[in-house]
Amino acid sequence: MHLRFASAVTAALLVSGVGAKAQDQDCPDPGRQPATEALIALVESDPALQEQLTKSIALGQIINSDPQTNPVASLDDYYGFVDALVTYPPQNINTGIIDDGIRVSMDGKNYCNWNILDLLSYSYFLVDRQLTTDPRGQIQFENDAFSNWMRDVAVEWGKYLETPASAVHIPDFTSDPNFGDWYCPPEGGYKTFQDFFVRELCAATFPTGSRPVEGYNDPATVVAIGDSTSAGWWPISSTGKLVTTYDGVSQAGEMIKGQLYSNVYEFIDGKDGEKVLETFGSIDPTLFKNGTWTHQFLNVNNYHRLHVPVAGKIVYFKHLQAGVRMKSGWAEARETGEISHYDPQDTADWQFGQTRMVIGIETADHGLVVISPMGMAQVSSIVKRDWVKEGAMADKGWEFANFAFGGSDFVVIFEEQANFTLTVDTLAEPAPGAGVNYASSQQGQKYGCFGGVTTCDATPETPPAPPAD
């Protein structure tokens, strides 16, 4: 499928003044897009899909019926939303804030006035409603044809983000301090939104391409792979399952409480229906029985290059193309000064079935460690560095890949013998819907320790630069 991300749409946005403060501007009609026509054909050929989409939209209206923040109330509304989604130039308007300053902007059916995180989170809220009492009863999992259509849209929109037209609103982001002071814009500015999104650490401050790495010389210290927030750590069962609790509401209004058994071995090896894009080496995934699963996530304003958390030899690599799903809910404002918003929800089991890279690193003293960045929503591409080859030695802190608009999730898996302990600080207030609220980490900060202790070294050192690509 080819989506016509028409330059005329971007030109119309410029003429209408959407660049700086677009609120109160009517958006141009992008017209019916090929992606939308493909979806309409799917719906007309599949009565089950028509019913699923209609029900998911209806449940979304029960949760939030405000047309300013949930304007999709019918299938026709959804088709109009898709037209806007696939022609959307990313922007960052300041009309409200959440989470210490992340900007929020929603403007009904004027989708060109929405902020990028709001629009993407909303796009998954619409299809993330619980339709059955199965823990995986969302349309994203229930209908393979629809799931494939979503991936096509993500891939094609990613191509648009690599065109000069996508750069029109980059000043909205570079002028926002929440997008960091760690990068140095190039002379002449960023040429595409993708260039901005994968911006590097400023070479003048970080000459080897990495922040200082805590515990660089201590083999027992594990560091954060990037600027991210921990979602926690969980035991893996003796049969290789990650067991997580589930609490949701079905379309019929029934509460769904129980457990979801996700297969860690399949996460590492891949499963039927997942396309292998590149692979080398081999490992025995059963080494991770009774091991530990950890999960970190990245927000839209984070640094999106990825660094090795432990030193060792690369013995396994597999790049798997699968789903581009995301879990998204509606969060009411929690405190004065914030506003209600769509909330990407990063639960421990949502990574299964996602597009991902799986890399096995053999450490000297603590067994095999698997590191896995994964795509989420329209953030589904991962680009590895050329030095990542079978048998290559990886130094702690070396950059090994980046997300191309996207990717917002990262998993690290440890063997039982590693006896890994998470050491990230926790915050006093609970995380909404998740319990433990972890402090954010910067790339290279101490993340945990091998050996069942918390006292591994945290002395910062600057690592050498990785091999040049």
Short mmCIF file of C-alpha atoms in Angstrom, two decimals:
data_model
loop_
_atom_site.label_atom_id
_atom_site.label_comp_id
_atom_site.label_asym_id
_atom_site.label_seq_id
_atom_site.Cartn_x
_atom_site.Cartn_y
_atom_site.Cartn_z
CA MET A 1 0.00 0.00 0.00
CA HIS A 2 1.30 3.48 -0.82
CA LEU A 3 0.01 6.51 1.07
CA ARG A 4 0.16 9.85 -0.74
CA PHE A 5 1.50 12.18 1.91
CA ALA A 6 0.62 15.13 -0.30
CA SER A 7 2.92 18.13 -0.26
CA ALA A 8 -0.18 20.21 -0.97
CA VAL A 9 -1.46 19.40 2.50
CA THR A 10 1.74 20.63 4.12
CA ALA A 11 1.67 23.76 1.99
CA ALA A 12 -1.91 24.42 3.09
CA LEU A 13 -0.86 24.09 6.72
CA LEU A 14 1.87 26.67 6.20
CA VAL A 15 -0.52 29.09 4.53
CA SER A 16 -3.06 28.71 7.35
CA GLY A 17 -0.41 29.60 9.94
CA VAL A 18 -0.25 26.25 11.70
CA GLY A 19 3.48 26.63 12.29
CA ALA A 20 3.57 28.55 15.56
CA LYS A 21 0.26 28.71 17.40
CA ALA A 22 -2.27 26.75 15.39
CA GLN A 23 -5.10 26.59 17.93
CA ASP A 24 -8.30 28.25 16.65
CA GLN A 25 -7.25 27.64 13.03
CA ASP A 26 -9.46 25.43 10.88
CA CYS A 27 -7.43 22.66 9.30
CA PRO A 28 -7.50 22.06 5.54
CA ASP A 29 -9.34 18.97 4.37
CA PRO A 30 -6.69 16.44 3.31
CA GLY A 31 -9.20 14.53 1.18
CA ARG A 32 -9.70 10.79 1.16
CA GLN A 33 -6.32 9.07 1.48
CA PRO A 34 -5.27 5.70 0.03
CA ALA A 35 -4.76 4.35 3.56
CA THR A 36 -8.36 5.21 4.39
CA GLU A 37 -9.62 3.69 1.15
CA ALA A 38 -7.75 0.49 2.03
CA LEU A 39 -9.39 0.43 5.47
CA ILE A 40 -12.86 1.03 4.02
CA ALA A 41 -12.33 -1.91 1.66
CA LEU A 42 -11.29 -4.08 4.61
CA VAL A 43 -14.35 -3.06 6.63
CA GLU A 44 -16.74 -3.67 3.72
CA SER A 45 -15.28 -7.14 3.16
CA ASP A 46 -15.22 -8.15 6.84
CA PRO A 47 -18.43 -7.73 8.87
CA ALA A 48 -16.56 -8.83 12.02
CA LEU A 49 -14.10 -5.97 11.60
CA GLN A 50 -16.94 -3.50 11.08
CA GLU A 51 -18.54 -4.68 14.33
CA GLN A 52 -15.24 -4.56 16.23
CA LEU A 53 -14.39 -1.03 15.12
CA THR A 54 -17.91 0.20 15.83
CA LYS A 55 -17.85 -1.31 19.33
CA SER A 56 -14.40 0.00 20.14
CA ILE A 57 -15.36 3.52 19.09
CA ALA A 58 -18.60 3.31 21.11
CA LEU A 59 -16.77 2.23 24.26
CA GLY A 60 -14.34 5.10 23.80
CA GLN A 61 -17.30 7.48 23.81
CA ILE A 62 -18.50 5.99 27.10
CA ILE A 63 -15.09 6.73 28.63
CA ASN A 64 -14.83 10.23 27.17
CA SER A 65 -17.67 11.85 25.20
CA ASP A 66 -16.17 15.34 24.88
CA PRO A 67 -16.06 16.14 21.13
CA GLN A 68 -13.10 18.44 21.74
CA THR A 69 -10.93 15.56 22.96
CA ASN A 70 -12.75 12.53 21.50
CA PRO A 71 -14.30 13.64 18.20
CA VAL A 72 -14.54 10.13 16.69
CA ALA A 73 -18.05 8.88 17.44
CA SER A 74 -18.72 6.79 14.31
CA LEU A 75 -16.99 4.86 11.55
CA ASP A 76 -17.27 7.87 9.22
CA ASP A 77 -15.57 9.98 11.88
CA TYR A 78 -12.82 7.37 12.12
CA TYR A 79 -12.23 7.45 8.36
CA GLY A 80 -11.83 11.23 8.55
CA PHE A 81 -9.39 10.80 11.43
CA VAL A 82 -7.26 8.37 9.39
CA ASP A 83 -7.14 10.88 6.52
CA ALA A 84 -5.75 13.45 8.95
CA LEU A 85 -3.40 11.02 10.71
CA VAL A 86 -1.49 9.96 7.60
CA THR A 87 -1.00 13.57 6.45
CA TYR A 88 -0.10 14.97 9.87
CA PRO A 89 3.10 17.07 10.22
CA PRO A 90 4.38 16.67 13.82
CA GLN A 91 4.06 19.70 16.06
CA ASN A 92 4.28 20.70 19.72
CA ILE A 93 1.81 23.46 20.63
CA ASN A 94 1.71 24.74 24.21
CA THR A 95 -1.97 24.70 25.23
CA GLY A 96 -1.75 22.58 28.39
CA ILE A 97 0.75 20.46 30.29
CA ILE A 98 1.16 17.10 32.02
CA ASP A 99 4.08 15.37 33.75
CA ASP A 100 6.19 18.39 34.63
CA GLY A 101 5.75 20.21 31.38
CA ILE A 102 5.00 17.87 28.48
CA ARG A 103 2.69 19.85 26.22
CA VAL A 104 -0.86 18.76 25.43
CA SER A 105 -2.98 20.01 22.54
CA MET A 106 -6.33 18.62 21.31
CA ASP A 107 -8.73 20.52 19.07
CA GLY A 108 -11.64 18.31 18.08
CA LYS A 109 -11.68 17.41 14.39
CA ASN A 110 -9.03 20.03 13.67
CA TYR A 111 -6.40 17.32 13.90
CA CYS A 112 -3.62 19.51 12.51
CA ASN A 113 -3.86 21.40 15.83
CA TRP A 114 -3.15 18.32 17.95
CA ASN A 115 0.28 17.62 19.42
CA ILE A 116 2.07 14.55 18.16
CA LEU A 117 1.91 12.49 21.37
CA ASP A 118 -1.78 13.32 21.82
CA LEU A 119 -2.63 12.32 18.25
CA LEU A 120 -0.72 9.03 18.34
CA SER A 121 -2.04 8.08 21.78
CA TYR A 122 -5.57 8.89 20.63
CA SER A 123 -5.15 6.79 17.49
CA TYR A 124 -4.54 3.74 19.69
CA PHE A 125 -7.13 4.65 22.32
CA LEU A 126 -9.75 4.29 19.58
CA VAL A 127 -8.77 0.67 18.89
CA ASP A 128 -7.63 -0.37 22.37
CA ARG A 129 -11.04 -0.89 23.94
CA GLN A 130 -11.68 -4.26 25.53
CA LEU A 131 -14.17 -6.08 23.26
CA THR A 132 -14.23 -9.50 24.94
CA THR A 133 -13.33 -11.01 28.30
CA ASP A 134 -10.10 -12.39 26.86
CA PRO A 135 -7.09 -10.46 28.25
CA ARG A 136 -6.06 -9.88 24.64
CA GLY A 137 -9.54 -8.93 23.51
CA GLN A 138 -8.65 -5.68 21.78
CA ILE A 139 -9.13 -5.26 18.04
CA GLN A 140 -5.33 -4.87 17.68
CA PHE A 141 -5.02 -8.55 18.58
CA GLU A 142 -8.39 -9.89 17.47
CA ASN A 143 -8.14 -8.98 13.77
CA ASP A 144 -4.94 -9.80 11.87
CA ALA A 145 -5.94 -7.90 8.72
CA PHE A 146 -6.53 -4.74 10.73
CA SER A 147 -3.23 -5.23 12.59
CA ASN A 148 -1.40 -5.52 9.25
CA TRP A 149 -3.15 -2.38 7.99
CA MET A 150 -1.94 -0.51 11.08
CA ARG A 151 1.63 -1.59 10.38
CA ASP A 152 1.39 -0.40 6.76
CA VAL A 153 0.21 3.01 7.97
CA ALA A 154 3.07 3.24 10.48
CA VAL A 155 5.68 2.32 7.87
CA GLU A 156 4.41 4.78 5.29
CA TRP A 157 4.06 7.64 7.75
CA GLY A 158 7.64 6.93 8.82
CA LYS A 159 8.71 7.49 5.21
CA TYR A 160 6.97 10.86 5.25
CA LEU A 161 8.92 11.83 8.38
CA GLU A 162 12.11 11.46 6.34
CA THR A 163 11.03 14.12 3.84
CA PRO A 164 11.79 17.87 4.09
CA ALA A 165 8.05 18.63 4.32
CA SER A 166 7.93 16.95 7.74
CA ALA A 167 10.34 19.55 9.20
CA VAL A 168 7.85 22.45 9.09
CA HIS A 169 7.16 22.48 12.85
CA ILE A 170 10.58 21.48 14.24
CA PRO A 171 10.96 24.94 15.86
CA ASP A 172 7.96 23.96 18.05
CA PHE A 173 10.20 21.26 19.53
CA THR A 174 13.65 22.88 19.60
CA SER A 175 12.21 25.86 21.49
CA ASP A 176 10.74 23.56 24.17
CA PRO A 177 13.17 22.93 27.08
CA ASN A 178 11.40 19.64 27.80
CA PHE A 179 13.03 18.24 24.67
CA GLY A 180 16.44 18.55 26.27
CA ASP A 181 19.60 20.59 26.51
CA TRP A 182 21.83 17.64 25.61
CA TYR A 183 21.83 18.06 21.82
CA CYS A 184 23.36 20.63 19.45
CA PRO A 185 21.20 21.51 16.42
CA PRO A 186 23.23 21.46 13.21
CA GLU A 187 23.99 24.65 11.33
CA GLY A 188 20.98 25.33 9.15
CA GLY A 189 18.70 23.26 11.38
CA TYR A 190 17.27 19.76 11.01
CA LYS A 191 16.24 18.84 7.47
CA THR A 192 13.48 16.35 8.39
CA PHE A 193 11.52 15.48 11.52
CA GLN A 194 13.34 12.15 11.60
CA ASP A 195 16.67 14.01 11.80
CA PHE A 196 15.41 15.85 14.86
CA PHE A 197 13.88 12.80 16.48
CA VAL A 198 17.14 10.79 16.34
CA ARG A 199 19.31 13.76 17.36
CA GLU A 200 22.63 12.84 18.95
CA LEU A 201 24.19 13.84 22.22
CA CYS A 202 26.13 17.06 21.70
CA ALA A 203 29.66 16.07 20.66
CA ALA A 204 31.18 19.08 22.43
CA THR A 205 29.84 17.79 25.74
CA PHE A 206 29.88 14.05 25.07
CA PRO A 207 32.89 13.51 22.76
CA THR A 208 32.65 9.70 22.65
CA GLY A 209 28.92 9.69 21.91
CA SER A 210 27.89 8.58 25.40
CA ARG A 211 27.09 10.20 28.70
CA PRO A 212 29.48 9.21 31.52
CA VAL A 213 28.84 5.56 32.41
CA GLU A 214 28.45 4.77 36.10
CA GLY A 215 30.29 1.67 37.25
CA TYR A 216 32.06 1.45 33.90
CA ASN A 217 34.88 -0.66 35.38
CA ASP A 218 32.63 -2.80 37.62
CA PRO A 219 31.31 -5.93 35.82
CA ALA A 220 28.52 -6.12 38.41
CA THR A 221 27.01 -2.75 37.42
CA VAL A 222 24.20 -2.62 34.82
CA VAL A 223 23.40 0.82 33.38
CA ALA A 224 20.41 2.40 31.67
CA ILE A 225 20.31 1.91 27.90
CA GLY A 226 19.09 5.45 27.28
CA ASP A 227 17.15 8.31 28.82
CA SER A 228 14.17 6.36 30.04
CA THR A 229 11.91 5.41 32.92
CA SER A 230 11.83 1.97 34.48
CA ALA A 231 8.50 0.19 34.56
CA GLY A 232 9.85 -2.43 36.97
CA TRP A 233 11.19 -5.98 37.15
CA TRP A 234 9.45 -9.33 37.21
CA PRO A 235 10.43 -12.98 37.70
CA ILE A 236 10.29 -15.40 34.79
CA SER A 237 8.68 -18.74 35.64
CA SER A 238 10.37 -22.13 35.52
CA THR A 239 8.59 -22.72 32.19
CA GLY A 240 9.72 -19.44 30.63
CA LYS A 241 6.54 -17.45 31.20
CA LEU A 242 6.21 -13.85 32.27
CA VAL A 243 3.13 -13.89 34.46
CA THR A 244 1.35 -10.55 34.79
CA THR A 245 -1.95 -9.59 36.35
CA TYR A 246 -4.66 -8.09 34.17
CA ASP A 247 -7.51 -5.80 35.09
CA GLY A 248 -9.75 -4.34 32.41
CA VAL A 249 -13.35 -3.88 31.27
CA SER A 250 -14.95 -5.78 28.42
CA GLN A 251 -17.37 -4.26 25.92
CA ALA A 252 -20.17 -5.89 27.91
CA GLY A 253 -19.01 -4.00 30.99
CA GLU A 254 -17.61 -7.07 32.75
CA MET A 255 -14.43 -6.69 34.78
CA ILE A 256 -11.61 -8.91 33.56
CA LYS A 257 -9.32 -10.00 36.35
CA GLY A 258 -6.76 -12.73 36.00
CA GLN A 259 -3.30 -13.48 34.72
CA LEU A 260 -1.66 -13.33 31.33
CA TYR A 261 1.04 -15.89 30.57
CA SER A 262 3.47 -14.45 28.04
CA ASN A 263 6.12 -16.71 26.48
CA VAL A 264 9.64 -15.32 27.03
CA TYR A 265 11.20 -18.05 24.85
CA GLU A 266 9.07 -16.93 21.89
CA PHE A 267 9.97 -13.32 22.61
CA ILE A 268 13.65 -14.22 22.17
CA ASP A 269 13.35 -16.74 19.30
CA GLY A 270 10.34 -15.34 17.49
CA LYS A 271 7.12 -17.15 16.70
CA ASP A 272 4.96 -18.09 13.74
CA GLY A 273 3.84 -15.06 11.75
CA GLU A 274 6.76 -12.86 12.75
CA LYS A 275 9.04 -11.97 9.84
CA VAL A 276 12.80 -12.25 10.43
CA LEU A 277 14.51 -9.22 8.87
CA GLU A 278 18.07 -10.13 9.93
CA THR A 279 19.63 -12.75 12.18
CA PHE A 280 22.92 -14.27 13.25
CA GLY A 281 24.14 -16.59 15.99
CA SER A 282 22.04 -18.71 18.30
CA ILE A 283 21.24 -19.02 21.99
CA ASP A 284 19.16 -21.36 24.12
CA PRO A 285 16.21 -19.29 25.39
CA THR A 286 15.57 -21.79 28.19
CA LEU A 287 18.64 -20.33 29.91
CA PHE A 288 16.27 -17.61 31.11
CA LYS A 289 13.91 -19.84 33.09
CA ASN A 290 13.63 -18.49 36.64
CA GLY A 291 15.43 -15.38 35.42
CA THR A 292 14.44 -11.72 35.55
CA TRP A 293 12.59 -9.49 33.08
CA THR A 294 13.04 -5.72 33.24
CA HIS A 295 11.29 -3.05 31.23
CA GLN A 296 12.08 0.60 30.48
CA PHE A 297 10.12 3.04 28.35
CA LEU A 298 10.97 6.24 26.51
CA ASN A 299 8.72 9.27 26.13
CA VAL A 300 8.41 11.33 22.98
CA ASN A 301 10.84 13.95 24.32
CA ASN A 302 13.58 11.49 25.34
CA TYR A 303 16.92 10.79 23.70
CA HIS A 304 16.20 7.95 21.23
CA ARG A 305 19.63 6.42 20.71
CA LEU A 306 20.40 3.20 22.54
CA HIS A 307 23.51 2.13 24.42
CA VAL A 308 24.83 -1.21 25.70
CA PRO A 309 24.01 -1.72 29.42
CA VAL A 310 26.67 -4.41 30.08
CA ALA A 311 30.02 -5.38 28.58
CA GLY A 312 30.47 -8.68 26.78
CA LYS A 313 30.50 -10.57 23.48
CA ILE A 314 27.59 -10.38 21.06
CA VAL A 315 26.52 -13.95 20.34
CA TYR A 316 22.97 -13.53 19.01
CA PHE A 317 20.93 -11.10 16.96
CA LYS A 318 17.42 -11.30 15.55
CA HIS A 319 15.37 -8.45 14.08
CA LEU A 320 11.70 -9.45 14.07
CA GLN A 321 8.92 -7.59 12.25
CA ALA A 322 5.60 -8.07 14.02
CA GLY A 323 2.91 -5.78 15.43
CA VAL A 324 3.04 -2.00 15.91
CA ARG A 325 0.57 -1.88 18.77
CA MET A 326 0.24 0.43 21.74
CA LYS A 327 -1.88 0.44 24.89
CA SER A 328 -3.54 3.79 25.50
CA GLY A 329 -6.04 5.08 28.05
CA TRP A 330 -7.78 8.31 29.02
CA ALA A 331 -6.29 9.91 32.14
CA GLU A 332 -8.17 12.56 34.07
CA ALA A 333 -6.06 15.48 35.30
CA ARG A 334 -4.41 14.56 38.61
CA GLU A 335 -3.46 17.96 39.95
CA THR A 336 -3.97 21.67 39.53
CA GLY A 337 -2.30 23.03 36.43
CA GLU A 338 -2.49 19.78 34.47
CA ILE A 339 -5.18 18.73 32.01
CA SER A 340 -6.83 15.44 31.09
CA HIS A 341 -5.03 13.59 28.32
CA TYR A 342 -4.46 10.34 26.45
CA ASP A 343 -1.93 8.20 28.27
CA PRO A 344 0.35 5.59 26.62
CA GLN A 345 0.28 2.78 29.18
CA ASP A 346 3.38 0.61 29.37
CA THR A 347 2.46 -2.64 31.07
CA ALA A 348 4.99 -5.47 31.37
CA ASP A 349 3.28 -7.78 28.87
CA TRP A 350 2.59 -5.36 26.01
CA GLN A 351 5.98 -6.01 24.37
CA PHE A 352 5.02 -9.51 23.24
CA GLY A 353 4.15 -9.62 19.55
CA GLN A 354 5.82 -6.26 18.84
CA THR A 355 8.44 -5.46 16.21
CA ARG A 356 11.77 -5.80 18.02
CA MET A 357 15.50 -6.43 17.96
CA VAL A 358 16.77 -9.18 20.27
CA ILE A 359 20.50 -9.13 21.05
CA GLY A 360 22.31 -11.67 23.22
CA ILE A 361 25.42 -10.52 25.09
CA GLU A 362 27.64 -13.08 26.83
CA THR A 363 29.12 -11.50 29.95
CA ALA A 364 32.31 -12.72 31.62
CA ASP A 365 30.82 -13.53 35.02
CA HIS A 366 27.04 -13.22 35.00
CA GLY A 367 25.77 -15.34 32.15
CA LEU A 368 23.85 -14.28 29.09
CA VAL A 369 22.00 -10.96 28.95
CA VAL A 370 19.36 -10.22 26.32
CA ILE A 371 18.73 -6.60 25.37
CA SER A 372 15.72 -5.80 23.21
CA PRO A 373 14.49 -2.46 21.87
CA MET A 374 11.03 -2.65 20.33
CA GLY A 375 8.81 -0.56 18.15
CA MET A 376 5.52 0.75 19.43
CA ALA A 377 2.73 2.43 17.46
CA GLN A 378 4.12 4.69 14.73
CA VAL A 379 7.45 4.24 16.46
CA SER A 380 8.25 0.90 14.93
CA SER A 381 11.64 1.12 13.21
CA ILE A 382 14.98 0.24 14.83
CA VAL A 383 18.32 0.84 13.09
CA LYS A 384 21.42 -0.97 14.40
CA ARG A 385 25.02 0.14 14.10
CA ASP A 386 27.38 -1.63 11.71
CA TRP A 387 29.72 -2.75 14.50
CA VAL A 388 26.99 -5.03 15.89
CA LYS A 389 28.18 -8.34 14.43
CA GLU A 390 28.45 -11.90 15.65
CA GLY A 391 31.44 -12.24 17.98
CA ALA A 392 31.95 -8.48 18.37
CA MET A 393 32.95 -7.27 21.82
CA ALA A 394 30.50 -4.70 23.21
CA ASP A 395 31.70 -2.10 25.69
CA LYS A 396 29.39 -0.72 28.34
CA GLY A 397 27.95 2.57 27.08
CA TRP A 398 28.53 2.02 23.36
CA GLU A 399 25.73 3.18 21.07
CA PHE A 400 24.37 0.13 19.25
CA ALA A 401 21.09 1.33 17.63
CA ASN A 402 18.51 4.08 17.41
CA PHE A 403 14.76 4.23 17.13
CA ALA A 404 13.56 5.87 13.93
CA PHE A 405 10.40 7.70 14.79
CA GLY A 406 10.12 5.63 16.99
CA GLY A 407 10.25 2.99 19.42
CA SER A 408 9.42 3.62 23.02
CA ASP A 409 10.14 0.39 24.82
CA PHE A 410 13.17 -1.57 25.97
CA VAL A 411 13.51 -4.94 27.69
CA VAL A 412 16.57 -6.45 29.40
CA ILE A 413 16.44 -10.14 30.40
CA PHE A 414 18.80 -11.82 32.85
CA GLU A 415 19.55 -15.45 33.70
CA GLU A 416 18.77 -16.76 37.18
CA GLN A 417 22.50 -17.00 37.94
CA ALA A 418 22.90 -13.24 37.41
CA ASN A 419 20.78 -12.57 40.52
CA PHE A 420 19.94 -9.13 39.18
CA THR A 421 18.64 -6.42 41.53
CA LEU A 422 17.00 -3.22 40.25
CA THR A 423 18.44 -0.16 42.02
CA VAL A 424 16.51 2.71 40.41
CA ASP A 425 15.10 5.19 42.91
CA THR A 426 11.35 5.18 43.48
CA LEU A 427 9.14 8.21 43.97
CA ALA A 428 6.76 8.68 46.87
CA GLU A 429 3.58 9.10 44.83
CA PRO A 430 2.23 5.95 43.14
CA ALA A 431 2.22 5.71 39.36
CA PRO A 432 -1.37 5.97 38.06
CA GLY A 433 -2.69 2.45 37.59
CA ALA A 434 0.73 0.85 38.03
CA GLY A 435 1.68 1.15 41.69
CA VAL A 436 5.44 1.68 41.93
CA ASN A 437 6.61 4.95 40.42
CA TYR A 438 10.27 4.90 39.36
CA ALA A 439 12.47 7.94 38.95
CA SER A 440 13.68 8.58 35.42
CA SER A 441 17.18 7.51 34.40
CA GLN A 442 19.69 8.99 32.01
CA GLN A 443 21.71 6.88 29.64
CA GLY A 444 24.71 5.45 31.50
CA GLN A 445 23.26 5.83 34.99
CA LYS A 446 23.39 2.84 37.32
CA TYR A 447 20.26 0.74 36.73
CA GLY A 448 20.95 -2.36 38.80
CA CYS A 449 23.50 -4.83 40.12
CA PHE A 450 24.42 -8.43 39.52
CA GLY A 451 24.99 -10.71 42.49
CA GLY A 452 21.92 -9.86 44.55
CA VAL A 453 23.41 -6.64 45.96
CA THR A 454 22.66 -2.94 45.53
CA THR A 455 26.18 -1.71 46.28
CA CYS A 456 27.85 -2.23 42.90
CA ASP A 457 29.97 0.71 41.80
CA ALA A 458 28.47 3.94 40.45
CA THR A 459 31.65 5.88 39.73
CA PRO A 460 31.17 7.68 36.39
CA GLU A 461 33.72 7.19 33.62
CA THR A 462 33.73 8.25 29.99
CA PRO A 463 33.80 5.15 27.77
CA PRO A 464 35.82 5.08 24.54
CA ALA A 465 33.94 5.69 21.30
CA PRO A 466 32.46 2.64 19.58
CA PRO A 467 33.79 1.55 16.17
CA ALA A 468 32.74 3.99 13.47
CA ASP A 469 30.01 2.86 11.07
#
